[in-house]
mmCIF file of C-alpha atoms in Angstrom:
data_model
loop_
_atom_site.group_PDB
_atom_site.id
_atom_site.type_symbol
_atom_site.label_atom_id
_atom_site.label_comp_id
_atom_site.label_asym_id
_atom_site.label_seq_id
_atom_site.Cartn_x
_atom_site.Cartn_y
_atom_site.Cartn_z
ATOM 1 C CA MET A 1 0.175 0.355 -0.092
ATOM 2 C CA ASP A 2 1.110 3.569 -1.022
ATOM 3 C CA GLU A 3 1.705 6.059 1.520
ATOM 4 C CA THR A 4 0.931 9.514 0.707
ATOM 5 C CA PRO A 5 3.409 12.199 0.725
ATOM 6 C CA VAL A 6 3.489 14.867 3.665
ATOM 7 C CA ASP A 7 4.060 18.461 2.732
ATOM 8 C CA TYR A 8 5.568 19.111 6.079
ATOM 9 C CA ARG A 9 6.019 22.789 5.145
ATOM 10 C CA ALA A 10 2.162 23.025 4.763
ATOM 11 C CA VAL A 11 1.805 21.578 8.132
ATOM 12 C CA PHE A 12 4.020 23.584 9.559
ATOM 13 C CA GLN A 13 2.110 26.641 8.135
ATOM 14 C CA ALA A 14 -0.971 25.225 9.031
ATOM 15 C CA LEU A 15 0.019 24.981 13.052
ATOM 16 C CA PRO A 16 -2.977 26.941 14.787
ATOM 17 C CA GLY A 17 -0.136 27.945 17.206
ATOM 18 C CA ALA A 18 2.735 30.653 16.592
ATOM 19 C CA VAL A 19 6.071 28.202 15.792
ATOM 20 C CA ALA A 20 9.291 29.801 14.352
ATOM 21 C CA LEU A 21 12.226 27.511 13.197
ATOM 22 C CA LEU A 22 15.688 29.108 14.216
ATOM 23 C CA THR A 23 19.287 28.283 14.057
ATOM 24 C CA THR A 24 21.410 27.340 16.874
ATOM 25 C CA ASP A 25 22.519 30.775 16.316
ATOM 26 C CA LEU A 26 19.181 32.397 16.705
ATOM 27 C CA VAL A 27 18.538 33.382 13.220
ATOM 28 C CA TYR A 28 15.308 32.633 11.783
ATOM 29 C CA VAL A 29 14.786 30.000 9.335
ATOM 30 C CA ASP A 30 11.288 30.198 8.806
ATOM 31 C CA VAL A 31 7.961 30.960 10.771
ATOM 32 C CA ASN A 32 4.458 29.948 10.129
ATOM 33 C CA GLU A 33 1.718 32.726 9.450
ATOM 34 C CA ALA A 34 0.443 32.340 13.164
ATOM 35 C CA PHE A 35 3.533 33.597 14.235
ATOM 36 C CA LEU A 36 3.544 36.475 11.301
ATOM 37 C CA ALA A 37 -0.007 37.639 12.819
ATOM 38 C CA LEU A 38 0.590 37.070 16.381
ATOM 39 C CA ALA A 39 4.358 39.595 16.206
ATOM 40 C CA ARG A 40 2.241 41.484 13.433
ATOM 41 C CA ARG A 41 5.614 41.512 11.322
ATOM 42 C CA THR A 42 5.972 40.523 7.141
ATOM 43 C CA ARG A 43 8.187 37.257 6.400
ATOM 44 C CA GLU A 44 10.763 39.594 4.852
ATOM 45 C CA GLN A 45 10.965 41.096 8.266
ATOM 46 C CA VAL A 46 11.736 38.303 10.123
ATOM 47 C CA VAL A 47 13.089 35.156 8.129
ATOM 48 C CA GLY A 48 17.003 35.350 7.728
ATOM 49 C CA ARG A 49 17.725 37.788 10.598
ATOM 50 C CA TYR A 50 18.821 37.593 14.340
ATOM 51 C CA LEU A 51 15.931 37.167 16.591
ATOM 52 C CA PHE A 52 17.309 40.092 19.013
ATOM 53 C CA ASP A 53 17.407 42.463 15.898
ATOM 54 C CA VAL A 54 13.811 41.606 15.242
ATOM 55 C CA PHE A 55 12.316 41.865 19.055
ATOM 56 C CA PRO A 56 15.114 43.532 20.937
ATOM 57 C CA ASP A 57 14.262 44.489 24.802
ATOM 58 C CA ASN A 58 12.134 47.652 25.309
ATOM 59 C CA PRO A 59 15.128 50.501 25.565
ATOM 60 C CA ASP A 60 12.927 52.892 27.829
ATOM 61 C CA ASP A 61 12.233 50.174 30.124
ATOM 62 C CA PRO A 62 15.322 49.424 33.101
ATOM 63 C CA SER A 63 13.788 46.518 33.951
ATOM 64 C CA ALA A 64 13.052 44.784 30.766
ATOM 65 C CA ASN A 65 14.954 41.618 30.837
ATOM 66 C CA GLY A 66 13.351 39.225 28.213
ATOM 67 C CA VAL A 67 16.224 39.033 26.010
ATOM 68 C CA ARG A 68 18.243 38.037 28.826
ATOM 69 C CA TYR A 69 15.907 35.194 29.751
ATOM 70 C CA LEU A 70 14.802 33.988 26.288
ATOM 71 C CA SER A 71 18.244 33.810 25.200
ATOM 72 C CA ALA A 72 19.155 31.646 28.175
ATOM 73 C CA SER A 73 16.744 29.401 27.591
ATOM 74 C CA LEU A 74 17.391 28.682 23.614
ATOM 75 C CA ARG A 75 21.217 28.363 24.276
ATOM 76 C CA ARG A 76 20.556 25.884 26.910
ATOM 77 C CA VAL A 77 18.540 23.646 24.478
ATOM 78 C CA ALA A 78 20.983 24.043 21.852
ATOM 79 C CA GLU A 79 23.673 22.595 24.326
ATOM 80 C CA THR A 80 21.608 20.049 26.376
ATOM 81 C CA GLY A 81 18.989 19.068 23.632
ATOM 82 C CA GLU A 82 16.317 19.302 26.463
ATOM 83 C CA ARG A 83 13.061 20.988 25.917
ATOM 84 C CA ASP A 84 12.277 24.047 27.981
ATOM 85 C CA SER A 85 8.883 25.278 29.061
ATOM 86 C CA MET A 86 9.572 28.769 29.952
ATOM 87 C CA ALA A 87 7.819 30.359 32.965
ATOM 88 C CA LEU A 88 5.377 33.286 32.118
ATOM 89 C CA GLN A 89 7.506 36.424 30.279
ATOM 90 C CA ARG A 90 7.103 40.101 29.862
ATOM 91 C CA TYR A 91 8.176 40.860 26.605
ATOM 92 C CA ASP A 92 7.582 44.195 25.055
ATOM 93 C CA VAL A 93 7.030 44.434 21.356
ATOM 94 C CA GLN A 94 8.028 47.556 19.037
ATOM 95 C CA ASP A 95 4.413 48.569 16.874
ATOM 96 C CA PRO A 96 5.865 48.312 13.528
ATOM 97 C CA GLU A 97 3.746 50.919 12.191
ATOM 98 C CA HIS A 98 4.784 53.091 14.794
ATOM 99 C CA PRO A 99 8.347 53.120 15.850
ATOM 100 C CA GLY A 100 9.277 54.211 19.060
ATOM 101 C CA THR A 101 5.879 52.913 20.600
ATOM 102 C CA TRP A 102 6.168 49.667 22.631
ATOM 103 C CA GLU A 103 3.117 47.457 23.484
ATOM 104 C CA GLU A 104 3.229 45.420 26.705
ATOM 105 C CA ARG A 105 3.006 41.878 25.947
ATOM 106 C CA TYR A 106 3.158 38.342 27.870
ATOM 107 C CA TRP A 107 4.105 35.243 26.380
ATOM 108 C CA SER A 108 4.326 31.846 27.382
ATOM 109 C CA PRO A 109 7.050 30.204 25.299
ATOM 110 C CA VAL A 110 7.836 26.727 24.871
ATOM 111 C CA ASN A 111 11.821 25.825 23.022
ATOM 112 C CA VAL A 112 12.243 22.483 21.694
ATOM 113 C CA ALA A 113 15.546 21.172 20.031
ATOM 114 C CA VAL A 114 15.317 19.598 16.195
ATOM 115 C CA ARG A 115 17.981 16.818 16.428
ATOM 116 C CA GLY A 116 20.459 16.144 13.264
ATOM 117 C CA PRO A 117 21.878 12.913 12.101
ATOM 118 C CA ASP A 118 24.025 13.040 14.814
ATOM 119 C CA GLY A 119 21.708 13.610 18.061
ATOM 120 C CA SER A 120 22.759 17.137 17.966
ATOM 121 C CA ALA A 121 20.680 20.087 17.966
ATOM 122 C CA ALA A 122 20.385 21.009 14.386
ATOM 123 C CA LEU A 123 17.460 23.749 14.603
ATOM 124 C CA LEU A 124 15.766 24.928 17.554
ATOM 125 C CA LEU A 125 11.575 25.250 17.509
ATOM 126 C CA HIS A 126 10.317 28.018 19.160
ATOM 127 C CA ARG A 127 6.513 28.197 20.216
ATOM 128 C CA VAL A 128 5.137 31.032 21.605
ATOM 129 C CA GLU A 129 1.413 32.007 23.197
ATOM 130 C CA ASP A 130 0.226 35.201 23.490
ATOM 131 C CA VAL A 131 -1.706 35.844 26.902
ATOM 132 C CA THR A 132 -1.538 39.497 27.421
ATOM 133 C CA ALA A 133 -5.520 39.531 27.172
ATOM 134 C CA LEU A 134 -5.701 36.826 29.837
ATOM 135 C CA ILE A 135 -3.116 38.726 32.212
ATOM 136 C CA ARG A 136 -5.005 41.984 31.241
ATOM 137 C CA SER A 137 -8.296 40.561 32.169
ATOM 138 C CA ARG A 138 -7.443 39.230 35.238
ATOM 139 C CA SER A 139 -5.757 42.482 36.139
ATOM 140 C CA GLU A 140 -9.218 44.056 35.532
ATOM 141 C CA ALA A 141 -10.743 41.215 37.619
ATOM 142 C CA GLU A 142 -8.431 41.912 40.426
ATOM 143 C CA GLY A 143 -8.791 45.627 40.032
ATOM 144 C CA GLY A 144 -12.627 45.031 40.438
ATOM 145 C CA ARG A 145 -11.930 42.765 43.377
ATOM 146 C CA THR A 146 -9.465 45.773 44.950
ATOM 147 C CA ARG A 147 -11.867 48.047 44.412
ATOM 148 C CA VAL A 148 -14.653 46.305 46.287
ATOM 149 C CA LEU A 149 -12.496 45.292 49.012
ATOM 150 C CA GLU A 150 -11.553 48.829 49.458
ATOM 151 C CA ALA A 151 -14.941 49.907 49.645
ATOM 152 C CA ASP A 152 -15.469 47.012 52.226
ATOM 153 C CA LEU A 153 -12.569 48.271 54.217
ATOM 154 C CA TYR A 154 -13.627 51.950 54.153
ATOM 155 C CA ALA A 155 -17.171 50.548 55.445
ATOM 156 C CA ARG A 156 -15.744 48.852 58.166
ATOM 157 C CA ALA A 157 -13.311 51.484 59.194
ATOM 158 C CA ARG A 158 -16.428 53.427 59.487
ATOM 159 C CA GLU A 159 -18.131 50.816 61.490
ATOM 160 C CA LEU A 160 -14.811 50.776 63.789
ATOM 161 C CA GLN A 161 -14.673 54.557 64.062
ATOM 162 C CA ASP A 162 -18.204 54.438 65.270
ATOM 163 C CA ALA A 163 -17.467 51.593 67.385
ATOM 164 C CA ASN A 164 -14.914 53.402 69.135
ATOM 165 C CA GLU A 165 -16.758 56.536 69.829
ATOM 166 C CA ARG A 166 -19.212 54.704 71.233
ATOM 167 C CA LEU A 167 -16.580 53.076 73.640
ATOM 168 C CA ARG A 168 -15.277 56.471 73.941
ATOM 169 C CA LEU A 169 -18.645 57.727 75.097
ATOM 170 C CA ALA A 170 -19.249 54.794 77.301
ATOM 171 C CA HIS A 171 -15.958 55.265 78.754
ATOM 172 C CA ALA A 172 -16.213 58.485 79.680
ATOM 173 C CA ARG A 173 -19.699 58.091 81.047
ATOM 174 C CA ASP A 174 -18.125 55.139 83.246
ATOM 175 C CA HIS A 175 -15.197 57.600 84.301
ATOM 176 C CA GLU A 176 -17.675 60.216 85.532
ATOM 177 C CA ILE A 177 -19.498 57.303 87.346
ATOM 178 C CA ALA A 178 -16.199 56.358 88.965
ATOM 179 C CA LEU A 179 -15.282 60.063 89.988
ATOM 180 C CA ARG A 180 -18.519 60.583 91.750
ATOM 181 C CA LEU A 181 -18.556 57.311 93.491
ATOM 182 C CA GLN A 182 -15.029 57.651 94.768
ATOM 183 C CA GLU A 183 -16.194 60.938 96.341
ATOM 184 C CA SER A 184 -19.067 59.493 97.889
ATOM 185 C CA MET A 185 -17.155 56.338 99.395
ATOM 186 C CA LEU A 186 -13.758 57.737 100.127
ATOM 187 C CA PRO A 187 -13.874 60.163 103.347
ATOM 188 C CA PRO A 188 -13.422 64.155 103.265
ATOM 189 C CA GLN A 189 -9.937 65.073 104.476
ATOM 190 C CA PRO A 190 -8.945 64.632 107.995
ATOM 191 C CA LEU A 191 -9.218 67.075 110.127
ATOM 192 C CA ASP A 192 -6.600 70.268 110.190
ATOM 193 C CA ARG A 193 -5.061 69.695 113.324
ATOM 194 C CA HIS A 194 -3.239 66.904 112.241
ATOM 195 C CA ARG A 195 -0.218 67.375 109.322
ATOM 196 C CA ARG A 196 -1.235 64.825 106.695
ATOM 197 C CA ALA A 197 -1.273 63.741 103.440
ATOM 198 C CA VAL A 198 -3.337 61.518 101.164
ATOM 199 C CA SER A 199 -2.891 59.860 97.954
ATOM 200 C CA TYR A 200 -5.091 57.567 95.959
ATOM 201 C CA ARG A 201 -3.985 56.300 92.672
ATOM 202 C CA PRO A 202 -6.236 53.480 90.519
ATOM 203 C CA ALA A 203 -3.291 51.139 88.556
ATOM 204 C CA THR A 204 -2.359 52.333 85.031
ATOM 205 C CA GLY A 205 -5.390 51.395 82.704
ATOM 206 C CA ALA A 206 -8.024 51.214 85.725
ATOM 207 C CA LEU A 207 -11.060 53.947 86.071
ATOM 208 C CA ASN A 208 -10.391 56.683 88.833
ATOM 209 C CA VAL A 209 -11.704 54.229 91.344
ATOM 210 C CA CYS A 210 -10.609 50.744 92.742
ATOM 211 C CA GLY A 211 -10.994 48.470 95.959
ATOM 212 C CA ASP A 212 -8.104 50.295 97.867
ATOM 213 C CA TRP A 213 -9.462 52.838 100.638
ATOM 214 C CA TYR A 214 -8.420 54.558 103.505
ATOM 215 C CA ASP A 215 -10.077 56.192 106.534
ATOM 216 C CA LEU A 216 -9.399 59.054 109.407
ATOM 217 C CA VAL A 217 -11.267 59.565 112.260
ATOM 218 C CA ASP A 218 -11.049 60.975 115.370
ATOM 219 C CA LEU A 219 -12.690 58.774 118.266
ATOM 220 C CA PRO A 220 -14.887 59.711 120.862
ATOM 221 C CA GLU A 221 -12.311 59.322 123.532
ATOM 222 C CA PRO A 222 -10.408 62.512 123.568
ATOM 223 C CA ASN A 223 -6.880 63.076 121.884
ATOM 224 C CA ARG A 224 -7.310 59.534 120.235
ATOM 225 C CA THR A 225 -7.347 58.966 116.473
ATOM 226 C CA ALA A 226 -7.817 56.175 114.181
ATOM 227 C CA VAL A 227 -6.312 55.651 110.756
ATOM 228 C CA ALA A 228 -6.517 52.632 108.752
ATOM 229 C CA VAL A 229 -5.871 51.530 105.047
ATOM 230 C CA GLY A 230 -7.529 48.499 103.009
ATOM 231 C CA ASP A 231 -7.691 46.636 99.866
ATOM 232 C CA VAL A 232 -10.197 44.593 98.269
ATOM 233 C CA VAL A 233 -9.277 41.750 95.533
ATOM 234 C CA GLY A 234 -9.993 43.530 91.846
ATOM 235 C CA HIS A 235 -10.622 46.449 90.420
ATOM 236 C CA GLY A 236 -13.188 48.710 88.952
ATOM 237 C CA LEU A 237 -16.739 49.643 90.124
ATOM 238 C CA LEU A 238 -17.716 46.124 91.636
ATOM 239 C CA ALA A 239 -14.348 46.428 93.650
ATOM 240 C CA ALA A 240 -15.476 49.759 94.470
ATOM 241 C CA GLY A 241 -18.798 49.029 95.647
ATOM 242 C CA VAL A 242 -17.295 46.292 97.939
ATOM 243 C CA MET A 243 -14.310 48.745 99.299
ATOM 244 C CA GLY A 244 -17.066 51.708 100.404
ATOM 245 C CA GLN A 245 -19.247 49.126 102.143
ATOM 246 C CA LEU A 246 -15.977 47.751 104.179
ATOM 247 C CA ARG A 247 -14.634 51.140 104.431
ATOM 248 C CA SER A 248 -17.663 52.423 106.271
ATOM 249 C CA ALA A 249 -18.036 49.400 108.616
ATOM 250 C CA LEU A 250 -14.615 49.582 109.851
ATOM 251 C CA SER A 251 -15.167 53.421 110.222
ATOM 252 C CA ALA A 252 -18.039 52.727 112.691
ATOM 253 C CA ALA A 253 -16.501 49.905 114.203
ATOM 254 C CA SER A 254 -13.436 51.782 115.150
ATOM 255 C CA ARG A 255 -15.698 54.215 117.231
ATOM 256 C CA VAL A 256 -16.959 51.676 119.506
ATOM 257 C CA ALA A 257 -14.277 49.338 119.697
ATOM 258 C CA ALA A 258 -11.935 49.480 122.228
ATOM 259 C CA GLY A 259 -8.991 48.874 120.154
ATOM 260 C CA PRO A 260 -7.846 48.044 116.376
ATOM 261 C CA ALA A 261 -7.866 44.131 116.795
ATOM 262 C CA GLN A 262 -11.747 44.616 118.259
ATOM 263 C CA ALA A 263 -12.374 46.778 115.085
ATOM 264 C CA LEU A 264 -10.955 44.177 112.600
ATOM 265 C CA GLU A 265 -12.559 41.326 114.298
ATOM 266 C CA VAL A 266 -16.286 43.429 113.590
ATOM 267 C CA LEU A 267 -15.191 43.933 110.227
ATOM 268 C CA GLY A 268 -14.065 40.173 109.634
ATOM 269 C CA LEU A 269 -17.579 39.351 110.622
ATOM 270 C CA TYR A 270 -19.513 41.643 108.430
ATOM 271 C CA ALA A 271 -17.370 40.929 105.379
ATOM 272 C CA ARG A 272 -18.701 37.230 105.742
ATOM 273 C CA SER A 273 -22.118 38.678 104.421
ATOM 274 C CA VAL A 274 -20.369 40.565 101.570
ATOM 275 C CA ASP A 275 -19.938 39.161 98.208
ATOM 276 C CA GLY A 276 -16.494 40.041 96.902
ATOM 277 C CA ALA A 277 -15.204 40.947 100.325
ATOM 278 C CA GLU A 278 -13.378 37.481 100.648
ATOM 279 C CA SER A 279 -9.342 37.902 101.047
ATOM 280 C CA THR A 280 -9.551 41.771 101.700
ATOM 281 C CA THR A 281 -6.573 42.812 103.580
ATOM 282 C CA ALA A 282 -6.799 46.168 106.202
ATOM 283 C CA VAL A 283 -4.727 47.594 109.074
ATOM 284 C CA SER A 284 -5.866 49.643 111.943
ATOM 285 C CA VAL A 285 -3.826 51.978 114.098
ATOM 286 C CA PHE A 286 -4.945 53.910 116.874
ATOM 287 C CA ILE A 287 -2.951 56.934 117.896
ATOM 288 C CA ASP A 288 -2.937 58.620 121.017
ATOM 289 C CA TRP A 289 -1.956 61.935 120.948
ATOM 290 C CA GLN A 290 -1.643 62.590 124.825
ATOM 291 C CA GLU A 291 0.267 58.987 125.699
ATOM 292 C CA HIS A 292 2.252 59.151 122.563
ATOM 293 C CA THR A 293 1.551 55.148 121.606
ATOM 294 C CA LEU A 294 0.497 53.605 118.819
ATOM 295 C CA THR A 295 -1.888 50.707 119.031
ATOM 296 C CA TYR A 296 -1.962 48.389 115.789
ATOM 297 C CA SER A 297 -3.484 45.201 114.172
ATOM 298 C CA SER A 298 -3.349 43.703 110.457
ATOM 299 C CA ALA A 299 -5.414 41.518 108.833
ATOM 300 C CA GLY A 300 -3.138 40.103 106.486
ATOM 301 C CA HIS A 301 -1.861 43.715 105.108
ATOM 302 C CA PRO A 302 1.606 45.329 104.479
ATOM 303 C CA PRO A 303 2.868 46.728 107.968
ATOM 304 C CA PRO A 304 2.828 50.425 108.404
ATOM 305 C CA VAL A 305 6.053 52.150 109.106
ATOM 306 C CA LEU A 306 7.089 54.226 111.844
ATOM 307 C CA CYS A 307 9.835 56.652 111.083
ATOM 308 C CA ARG A 308 11.319 58.680 114.088
ATOM 309 C CA PRO A 309 12.476 61.573 114.125
ATOM 310 C CA ASP A 310 16.064 60.574 113.599
ATOM 311 C CA GLY A 311 15.211 58.692 110.504
ATOM 312 C CA THR A 312 15.178 55.387 112.143
ATOM 313 C CA VAL A 313 12.301 53.210 110.485
ATOM 314 C CA THR A 314 10.357 50.606 112.075
ATOM 315 C CA PHE A 315 7.907 48.469 110.394
ATOM 316 C CA LEU A 316 4.775 47.416 112.823
ATOM 317 C CA ASP A 317 4.503 43.998 112.196
ATOM 318 C CA GLY A 318 4.341 42.738 115.645
ATOM 319 C CA ALA A 319 0.292 41.891 114.939
ATOM 320 C CA THR A 320 -0.232 40.234 111.579
ATOM 321 C CA ASP A 321 -3.042 38.147 111.099
ATOM 322 C CA PRO A 322 -4.923 36.286 107.938
ATOM 323 C CA PRO A 323 -6.845 38.310 105.624
ATOM 324 C CA LEU A 324 -10.834 38.906 106.273
ATOM 325 C CA GLY A 325 -12.538 35.761 105.733
ATOM 326 C CA ALA A 326 -9.450 33.345 105.792
ATOM 327 C CA ARG A 327 -10.233 31.891 108.610
ATOM 328 C CA PRO A 328 -13.423 29.307 108.832
ATOM 329 C CA GLU A 329 -14.604 30.249 112.116
ATOM 330 C CA HIS A 330 -14.051 33.485 114.325
ATOM 331 C CA VAL A 331 -10.819 33.698 116.346
ATOM 332 C CA PRO A 332 -9.810 37.338 118.371
ATOM 333 C CA ARG A 333 -7.232 38.940 116.346
ATOM 334 C CA PRO A 334 -3.755 40.114 117.932
ATOM 335 C CA GLN A 335 -2.669 43.628 118.596
ATOM 336 C CA ALA A 336 0.671 45.265 119.408
ATOM 337 C CA SER A 337 1.508 48.806 120.665
ATOM 338 C CA CYS A 338 4.620 50.934 120.358
ATOM 339 C CA ASP A 339 5.794 54.331 121.579
ATOM 340 C CA TRP A 340 6.515 57.340 119.289
ATOM 341 C CA ALA A 341 8.305 60.367 119.474
ATOM 342 C CA GLU A 342 6.732 63.923 118.496
ATOM 343 C CA GLY A 343 8.120 64.831 115.037
ATOM 344 C CA SER A 344 7.908 61.267 113.865
ATOM 345 C CA ALA A 345 6.111 59.982 110.651
ATOM 346 C CA LEU A 346 3.615 57.564 110.270
ATOM 347 C CA VAL A 347 2.937 55.869 106.546
ATOM 348 C CA LEU A 348 0.295 53.467 105.793
ATOM 349 C CA TYR A 349 -0.160 52.499 102.356
ATOM 350 C CA THR A 350 -1.589 49.439 100.417
ATOM 351 C CA ASP A 351 0.807 46.867 98.319
ATOM 352 C CA GLY A 352 0.708 48.767 95.025
ATOM 353 C CA LEU A 353 3.025 50.961 96.369
ATOM 354 C CA ILE A 354 6.074 48.068 97.114
ATOM 355 C CA GLU A 355 5.214 45.373 94.273
ATOM 356 C CA ARG A 356 6.583 45.204 91.418
ATOM 357 C CA ARG A 357 6.033 41.926 88.753
ATOM 358 C CA GLY A 358 9.145 39.596 89.334
ATOM 359 C CA GLU A 359 10.621 41.238 92.333
ATOM 360 C CA ASP A 360 10.368 39.743 95.957
ATOM 361 C CA ILE A 361 7.665 41.864 98.234
ATOM 362 C CA TYR A 362 10.676 42.037 100.652
ATOM 363 C CA THR A 363 12.962 44.079 98.327
ATOM 364 C CA GLY A 364 9.808 46.464 98.003
ATOM 365 C CA LEU A 365 9.772 46.802 101.682
ATOM 366 C CA ASP A 366 13.476 47.797 101.792
ATOM 367 C CA ARG A 367 12.868 50.428 98.953
ATOM 368 C CA LEU A 368 10.090 51.860 100.952
ATOM 369 C CA ALA A 369 12.245 52.008 104.333
ATOM 370 C CA ALA A 370 15.106 53.649 102.495
ATOM 371 C CA SER A 371 13.020 56.319 100.621
ATOM 372 C CA ILE A 372 11.152 57.285 104.024
ATOM 373 C CA CYS A 373 14.747 57.238 105.544
ATOM 374 C CA ARG A 374 16.008 59.587 102.808
ATOM 375 C CA HIS A 375 12.630 62.156 102.824
ATOM 376 C CA HIS A 376 12.061 61.940 106.458
ATOM 377 C CA ALA A 377 12.264 65.376 107.229
ATOM 378 C CA ALA A 378 9.854 66.515 104.806
ATOM 379 C CA GLU A 379 6.243 67.696 105.653
ATOM 380 C CA PRO A 380 3.700 64.963 104.717
ATOM 381 C CA GLY A 381 2.965 66.152 101.352
ATOM 382 C CA PRO A 382 6.519 66.447 99.897
ATOM 383 C CA LEU A 383 7.218 62.910 101.676
ATOM 384 C CA ALA A 384 4.136 61.229 99.965
ATOM 385 C CA ASP A 385 4.962 62.863 96.484
ATOM 386 C CA ALA A 386 8.421 61.549 97.107
ATOM 387 C CA LEU A 387 7.610 58.201 98.124
ATOM 388 C CA LEU A 388 5.696 57.822 95.075
ATOM 389 C CA ALA A 389 8.243 59.417 92.656
ATOM 390 C CA ASP A 390 10.586 56.436 94.314
ATOM 391 C CA LEU A 391 8.326 53.638 94.125
ATOM 392 C CA VAL A 392 5.888 53.515 91.542
ATOM 393 C CA PRO A 393 7.629 53.009 88.096
ATOM 394 C CA ASP A 394 7.730 55.213 85.269
ATOM 395 C CA SER A 395 5.333 52.805 83.210
ATOM 396 C CA GLY A 396 2.731 53.264 86.007
ATOM 397 C CA ALA A 397 1.160 51.337 88.818
ATOM 398 C CA VAL A 398 0.196 47.701 88.273
ATOM 399 C CA ASP A 399 -2.027 47.917 91.199
ATOM 400 C CA ASP A 400 -4.112 50.528 93.007
ATOM 401 C CA ILE A 401 -2.221 52.678 95.474
ATOM 402 C CA ALA A 402 -3.749 54.253 98.535
ATOM 403 C CA LEU A 403 -0.915 56.235 100.683
ATOM 404 C CA VAL A 404 -1.378 58.042 104.202
ATOM 405 C CA VAL A 405 1.076 60.068 105.756
ATOM 406 C CA LEU A 406 0.935 61.780 109.351
ATOM 407 C CA ARG A 407 3.452 63.525 110.994
ATOM 408 C CA LEU A 408 2.861 62.635 114.638
#
């Protein structure tokens, strides 16, 4: 049976894809009609010419690299005989009808060796597919999605802005409530006959109200004053509400109790009926102005400090007991006394003044003693300011602080 001869040149020209034949020196041997149509060139403008004379890089584009990548691929195929499917390439083409005008084009090239009788590459088959339209349509789609995304982000930004404004108004409202609550729950300043200073500072980031409290009250007996500080677990309005109840209860108990220990016993019994009062700490000191004595008792609270006129510092830690509600049943609390000399300073505080993260509490107590000794001659107001400056980190207090300084 006779075989029908095949006109391979006709086949080459009829291929639907754009194909060119090149020598291993990258000179065009032949191109099909699809290639000429895609390149918008005539056969005379292509065949017999060096590839990169026909299609040079865009001289106006410093980032143009089509020549370098295509040349490397073709020379690699010529040397190895192995096929190379190149990654997507941007390769701008000069408009033949408008010299100097370059069209942005994107190509998907495949380079194949046509082997000679000895098996080496005799010619190079260069097939290209113009994917510019696809890239542009995707870019337009991405642009559309970007515009939608931008609109969505803008809407979300407006929602966030509105939410922030609502939060700001809510915070301002809570701030005002906190200030009024603080004013109503904390006692007025002590009587003017006592040289004293009081500081009340919430933790950084908290409202201007917290669970710490102070109290100073002149007792019914002549020449006696009770001073106390306490610390409710937690922060915010809930802790402040508990603080207000306990402060009022201790203030009332101090007026009728025989001493600070009995006042704290009464407070402990009352605290059992108050939600959120468990583990509250408090310390109470009764000052006898005539006998020059201090009588004190502590319910799990850091010890008050007595600084004598010569700067000697003594911690009042001889009557320390667990916090309120820590024992399952009621037992009497301890009480201790010491003398004081005129010109001494008495300092009561909550743990926010001495505690720092990752540090032993005794380090904070030593720092407090050193600061009081250094500034012991100052009046109560400057002394309180100096203690806060020395002991509170620059980043702010991590816990609430109540501080009372009395010149005895």
